[in-house]
Amino acid sequence: MTLRNILIHPDPRLKKITAPVAVFNDDLRRIADDMLETMYDAPGIGLAAPQIAVMSRLLVMDCVKEENATPQPMVLINPEIIWSSDETSVYDEGCLSIPDQYAEVERPASVKVKWTDLDGKEVQETFDGLWSTCVQHEIDHLDGKLFIDYLKPLRRQMITRKMQKLKREMARS
Ligand code: NI
């Protein structure tokens, strides 16, 4: 497994709509493994393929947070939300592509998602709580949408300016 470089906002690749995965092979398995390793290393609870410059509809997540709990790595290929609850919930969201910035985002509290697993099998599951927020946040990435796109323009611009400054500092060091 290889740690991949995580793109930092602003980056045009984070604004693109990604292409469906059509081929289920060892390359795809390797990308998913790398994404999980990169996510755990960060550390984060979710990572979408465009964040490592792979422009395909693929995401990984693991929202198990308790110290000694068994990890629950998930790989979702071509995920699609097929139902959302009317009830909403608010989470203080962050993103590995927008380090150290957090903001409250309101989303449906539960969603039912359909996706394909690494063996090409179709799976459906309903997510609640943090898992629901996470899967919606990651699917947004596949459509070129970031959590800051839900914020008021002024707040979004402030965060973007901070990230531009961070990228300049990273480029210098
Ligand atoms: Ni994110």
mmCIF file of C-alpha atoms and ligand atoms in Angstrom:
data_model
loop_
_atom_site.group_PDB
_atom_site.id
_atom_site.type_symbol
_atom_site.label_atom_id
_atom_site.label_comp_id
_atom_site.label_asym_id
_atom_site.label_seq_id
_atom_site.Cartn_x
_atom_site.Cartn_y
_atom_site.Cartn_z
ATOM 1 C CA MET A 1 0.000 0.000 0.000
ATOM 2 C CA THR A 2 1.092 3.537 -0.722
ATOM 3 C CA LEU A 3 0.209 6.778 0.987
ATOM 4 C CA ARG A 4 -1.207 9.150 -1.601
ATOM 5 C CA ASN A 5 -0.887 12.896 -1.649
ATOM 6 C CA ILE A 6 -4.141 14.607 -0.615
ATOM 7 C CA LEU A 7 -5.105 17.600 -2.780
ATOM 8 C CA ILE A 8 -5.711 20.798 -0.849
ATOM 9 C CA HIS A 9 -8.494 23.244 -1.746
ATOM 10 C CA PRO A 10 -8.523 25.297 -3.942
ATOM 11 C CA ASP A 11 -7.714 22.838 -6.733
ATOM 12 C CA PRO A 12 -9.668 22.509 -9.986
ATOM 13 C CA ARG A 13 -9.732 18.709 -9.620
ATOM 14 C CA LEU A 14 -11.789 19.077 -6.421
ATOM 15 C CA LYS A 15 -14.469 20.927 -8.425
ATOM 16 C CA LYS A 16 -14.937 18.319 -11.179
ATOM 17 C CA ILE A 17 -17.699 15.755 -11.592
ATOM 18 C CA THR A 18 -16.054 12.320 -11.583
ATOM 19 C CA ALA A 19 -16.642 9.438 -13.985
ATOM 20 C CA PRO A 20 -18.375 6.163 -13.027
ATOM 21 C CA VAL A 21 -16.099 3.178 -12.386
ATOM 22 C CA ALA A 22 -16.557 0.689 -15.234
ATOM 23 C CA VAL A 23 -13.707 -1.793 -14.702
ATOM 24 C CA PHE A 24 -13.387 -3.857 -11.513
ATOM 25 C CA ASN A 25 -9.807 -5.078 -11.442
ATOM 26 C CA ASP A 26 -6.647 -5.173 -9.295
ATOM 27 C CA ASP A 27 -5.884 -1.525 -10.123
ATOM 28 C CA LEU A 28 -9.187 -0.494 -8.543
ATOM 29 C CA ARG A 29 -8.453 -2.675 -5.506
ATOM 30 C CA ARG A 30 -5.030 -1.044 -5.169
ATOM 31 C CA ILE A 31 -6.513 2.473 -5.337
ATOM 32 C CA ALA A 32 -9.082 1.555 -2.651
ATOM 33 C CA ASP A 33 -6.331 0.095 -0.404
ATOM 34 C CA ASP A 34 -4.199 3.216 -0.870
ATOM 35 C CA MET A 35 -7.185 5.443 -0.105
ATOM 36 C CA LEU A 36 -7.944 3.579 3.132
ATOM 37 C CA GLU A 37 -4.318 3.754 4.224
ATOM 38 C CA THR A 38 -4.134 7.461 3.347
ATOM 39 C CA MET A 39 -7.397 8.129 5.229
ATOM 40 C CA TYR A 40 -6.294 6.277 8.403
ATOM 41 C CA ASP A 41 -2.885 7.935 8.278
ATOM 42 C CA ALA A 42 -4.300 11.479 7.975
ATOM 43 C CA PRO A 43 -6.271 10.628 10.222
ATOM 44 C CA GLY A 44 -9.747 11.003 8.789
ATOM 45 C CA ILE A 45 -13.078 9.146 8.635
ATOM 46 C CA GLY A 46 -13.689 9.455 4.895
ATOM 47 C CA LEU A 47 -11.840 10.053 1.639
ATOM 48 C CA ALA A 48 -13.095 10.396 -1.924
ATOM 49 C CA ALA A 49 -11.033 9.479 -5.003
ATOM 50 C CA PRO A 50 -10.763 13.019 -6.449
ATOM 51 C CA GLN A 51 -8.983 14.037 -3.218
ATOM 52 C CA ILE A 52 -6.057 11.906 -4.407
ATOM 53 C CA ALA A 53 -6.510 13.091 -8.012
ATOM 54 C CA VAL A 54 -8.263 9.898 -9.150
ATOM 55 C CA MET A 55 -11.284 11.215 -11.043
ATOM 56 C CA SER A 56 -13.583 8.210 -10.479
ATOM 57 C CA ARG A 57 -16.730 7.598 -8.428
ATOM 58 C CA LEU A 58 -15.108 5.821 -5.514
ATOM 59 C CA LEU A 59 -14.941 6.614 -1.793
ATOM 60 C CA VAL A 60 -13.756 5.004 1.423
ATOM 61 C CA MET A 61 -14.878 5.596 4.990
ATOM 62 C CA ASP A 62 -14.673 4.301 8.528
ATOM 63 C CA CYS A 63 -16.627 6.258 11.131
ATOM 64 C CA VAL A 64 -15.735 3.983 14.072
ATOM 65 C CA LYS A 65 -14.087 6.421 16.453
ATOM 66 C CA GLU A 66 -13.763 4.552 19.747
ATOM 67 C CA GLU A 67 -10.164 3.788 20.602
ATOM 68 C CA ASN A 68 -10.406 -0.028 20.976
ATOM 69 C CA ALA A 69 -13.318 -0.700 18.629
ATOM 70 C CA THR A 70 -12.869 -2.923 15.587
ATOM 71 C CA PRO A 71 -12.218 -0.843 12.451
ATOM 72 C CA GLN A 72 -14.985 -0.942 9.861
ATOM 73 C CA PRO A 73 -13.396 0.052 6.554
ATOM 74 C CA MET A 74 -15.914 0.537 3.745
ATOM 75 C CA VAL A 75 -15.297 0.959 0.015
ATOM 76 C CA LEU A 76 -18.198 2.387 -2.001
ATOM 77 C CA ILE A 77 -18.013 2.361 -5.797
ATOM 78 C CA ASN A 78 -20.497 4.370 -7.898
ATOM 79 C CA PRO A 79 -22.514 5.291 -4.771
ATOM 80 C CA GLU A 80 -25.957 6.835 -5.197
ATOM 81 C CA ILE A 81 -28.334 8.217 -2.578
ATOM 82 C CA ILE A 82 -31.692 6.553 -3.234
ATOM 83 C CA TRP A 83 -33.565 7.938 -0.219
ATOM 84 C CA SER A 84 -33.069 10.811 2.253
ATOM 85 C CA SER A 85 -34.957 11.436 5.494
ATOM 86 C CA ASP A 86 -36.939 14.665 5.957
ATOM 87 C CA GLU A 87 -35.394 14.900 9.390
ATOM 88 C CA THR A 88 -32.066 16.698 9.325
ATOM 89 C CA SER A 89 -29.033 16.815 11.582
ATOM 90 C CA VAL A 90 -26.194 19.276 11.996
ATOM 91 C CA TYR A 91 -22.554 18.235 12.282
ATOM 92 C CA ASP A 92 -19.393 20.241 12.667
ATOM 93 C CA GLU A 93 -17.745 19.043 9.439
ATOM 94 C CA GLY A 94 -14.147 19.087 8.384
ATOM 95 C CA CYS A 95 -12.338 17.805 5.307
ATOM 96 C CA LEU A 96 -8.856 16.409 4.665
ATOM 97 C CA SER A 97 -8.642 18.760 1.657
ATOM 98 C CA ILE A 98 -9.431 21.759 3.899
ATOM 99 C CA PRO A 99 -7.204 21.063 6.927
ATOM 100 C CA ASP A 100 -8.086 22.496 10.355
ATOM 101 C CA GLN A 101 -11.264 24.257 9.188
ATOM 102 C CA TYR A 102 -14.617 23.197 10.613
ATOM 103 C CA ALA A 103 -18.156 24.425 10.122
ATOM 104 C CA GLU A 104 -21.676 23.270 10.906
ATOM 105 C CA VAL A 105 -23.529 21.770 7.951
ATOM 106 C CA GLU A 106 -27.153 20.634 7.962
ATOM 107 C CA ARG A 107 -27.968 17.477 5.994
ATOM 108 C CA PRO A 108 -30.611 14.723 5.996
ATOM 109 C CA ALA A 109 -30.204 12.726 9.227
ATOM 110 C CA SER A 110 -30.493 9.354 7.419
ATOM 111 C CA VAL A 111 -29.831 8.293 3.847
ATOM 112 C CA LYS A 112 -30.186 5.044 1.964
ATOM 113 C CA VAL A 113 -27.281 4.487 -0.403
ATOM 114 C CA LYS A 114 -26.839 2.035 -3.257
ATOM 115 C CA TRP A 115 -23.338 1.180 -4.447
ATOM 116 C CA THR A 116 -21.149 -1.538 -5.953
ATOM 117 C CA ASP A 117 -18.497 -3.308 -3.894
ATOM 118 C CA LEU A 118 -14.995 -4.290 -5.054
ATOM 119 C CA ASP A 119 -16.300 -7.629 -6.340
ATOM 120 C CA GLY A 120 -18.834 -5.859 -8.557
ATOM 121 C CA LYS A 121 -21.772 -6.797 -6.324
ATOM 122 C CA GLU A 122 -24.586 -4.323 -5.676
ATOM 123 C CA VAL A 123 -25.107 -3.320 -2.038
ATOM 124 C CA GLN A 124 -27.704 -1.132 -0.271
ATOM 125 C CA GLU A 125 -27.541 0.251 3.225
ATOM 126 C CA THR A 126 -29.183 2.934 5.344
ATOM 127 C CA PHE A 127 -26.784 5.200 7.222
ATOM 128 C CA ASP A 128 -27.516 7.262 10.343
ATOM 129 C CA GLY A 129 -25.597 9.616 12.597
ATOM 130 C CA LEU A 130 -21.988 10.371 11.693
ATOM 131 C CA TRP A 131 -21.998 7.649 8.982
ATOM 132 C CA SER A 132 -24.847 9.453 7.219
ATOM 133 C CA THR A 133 -23.087 12.822 7.302
ATOM 134 C CA CYS A 134 -19.824 11.232 6.177
ATOM 135 C CA VAL A 135 -21.273 9.319 3.217
ATOM 136 C CA GLN A 136 -23.121 12.456 2.009
ATOM 137 C CA HIS A 137 -19.966 14.589 2.376
ATOM 138 C CA GLU A 138 -17.925 12.029 0.388
ATOM 139 C CA ILE A 139 -20.536 11.595 -2.364
ATOM 140 C CA ASP A 140 -20.538 15.410 -2.701
ATOM 141 C CA HIS A 141 -16.784 15.179 -3.463
ATOM 142 C CA LEU A 142 -17.590 12.901 -6.421
ATOM 143 C CA ASP A 143 -19.755 15.734 -7.791
ATOM 144 C CA GLY A 144 -17.125 18.425 -7.234
ATOM 145 C CA LYS A 145 -18.839 19.781 -4.130
ATOM 146 C CA LEU A 146 -17.112 20.672 -0.843
ATOM 147 C CA PHE A 147 -18.708 21.223 2.569
ATOM 148 C CA ILE A 148 -17.754 24.910 2.404
ATOM 149 C CA ASP A 149 -20.107 25.234 -0.582
ATOM 150 C CA TYR A 150 -22.937 25.043 1.991
ATOM 151 C CA LEU A 151 -21.603 28.058 3.895
ATOM 152 C CA LYS A 152 -22.326 31.736 3.362
ATOM 153 C CA PRO A 153 -20.045 33.237 0.628
ATOM 154 C CA LEU A 154 -18.087 35.403 3.059
ATOM 155 C CA ARG A 155 -17.203 32.465 5.318
ATOM 156 C CA ARG A 156 -16.322 30.337 2.292
ATOM 157 C CA GLN A 157 -14.019 33.045 0.906
ATOM 158 C CA MET A 158 -12.323 33.420 4.286
ATOM 159 C CA ILE A 159 -11.573 29.688 4.452
ATOM 160 C CA THR A 160 -10.410 29.646 0.815
ATOM 161 C CA ARG A 161 -8.009 32.512 1.474
ATOM 162 C CA LYS A 162 -6.586 30.645 4.488
ATOM 163 C CA MET A 163 -6.060 27.570 2.300
ATOM 164 C CA GLN A 164 -4.335 29.624 -0.421
ATOM 165 C CA LYS A 165 -1.969 30.938 2.226
ATOM 166 C CA LEU A 166 -1.379 27.407 3.566
ATOM 167 C CA LYS A 167 -0.589 26.155 0.052
ATOM 168 C CA ARG A 168 1.903 28.964 -0.508
ATOM 169 C CA GLU A 169 3.612 28.071 2.780
ATOM 170 C CA MET A 170 3.653 24.356 1.839
ATOM 171 C CA ALA A 171 5.174 25.184 -1.554
ATOM 172 C CA ARG A 172 7.973 27.166 0.102
ATOM 173 C CA SER A 173 8.977 24.510 2.634
HETATM 174 NI NI NI B 1 -13.939 16.023 2.453
#
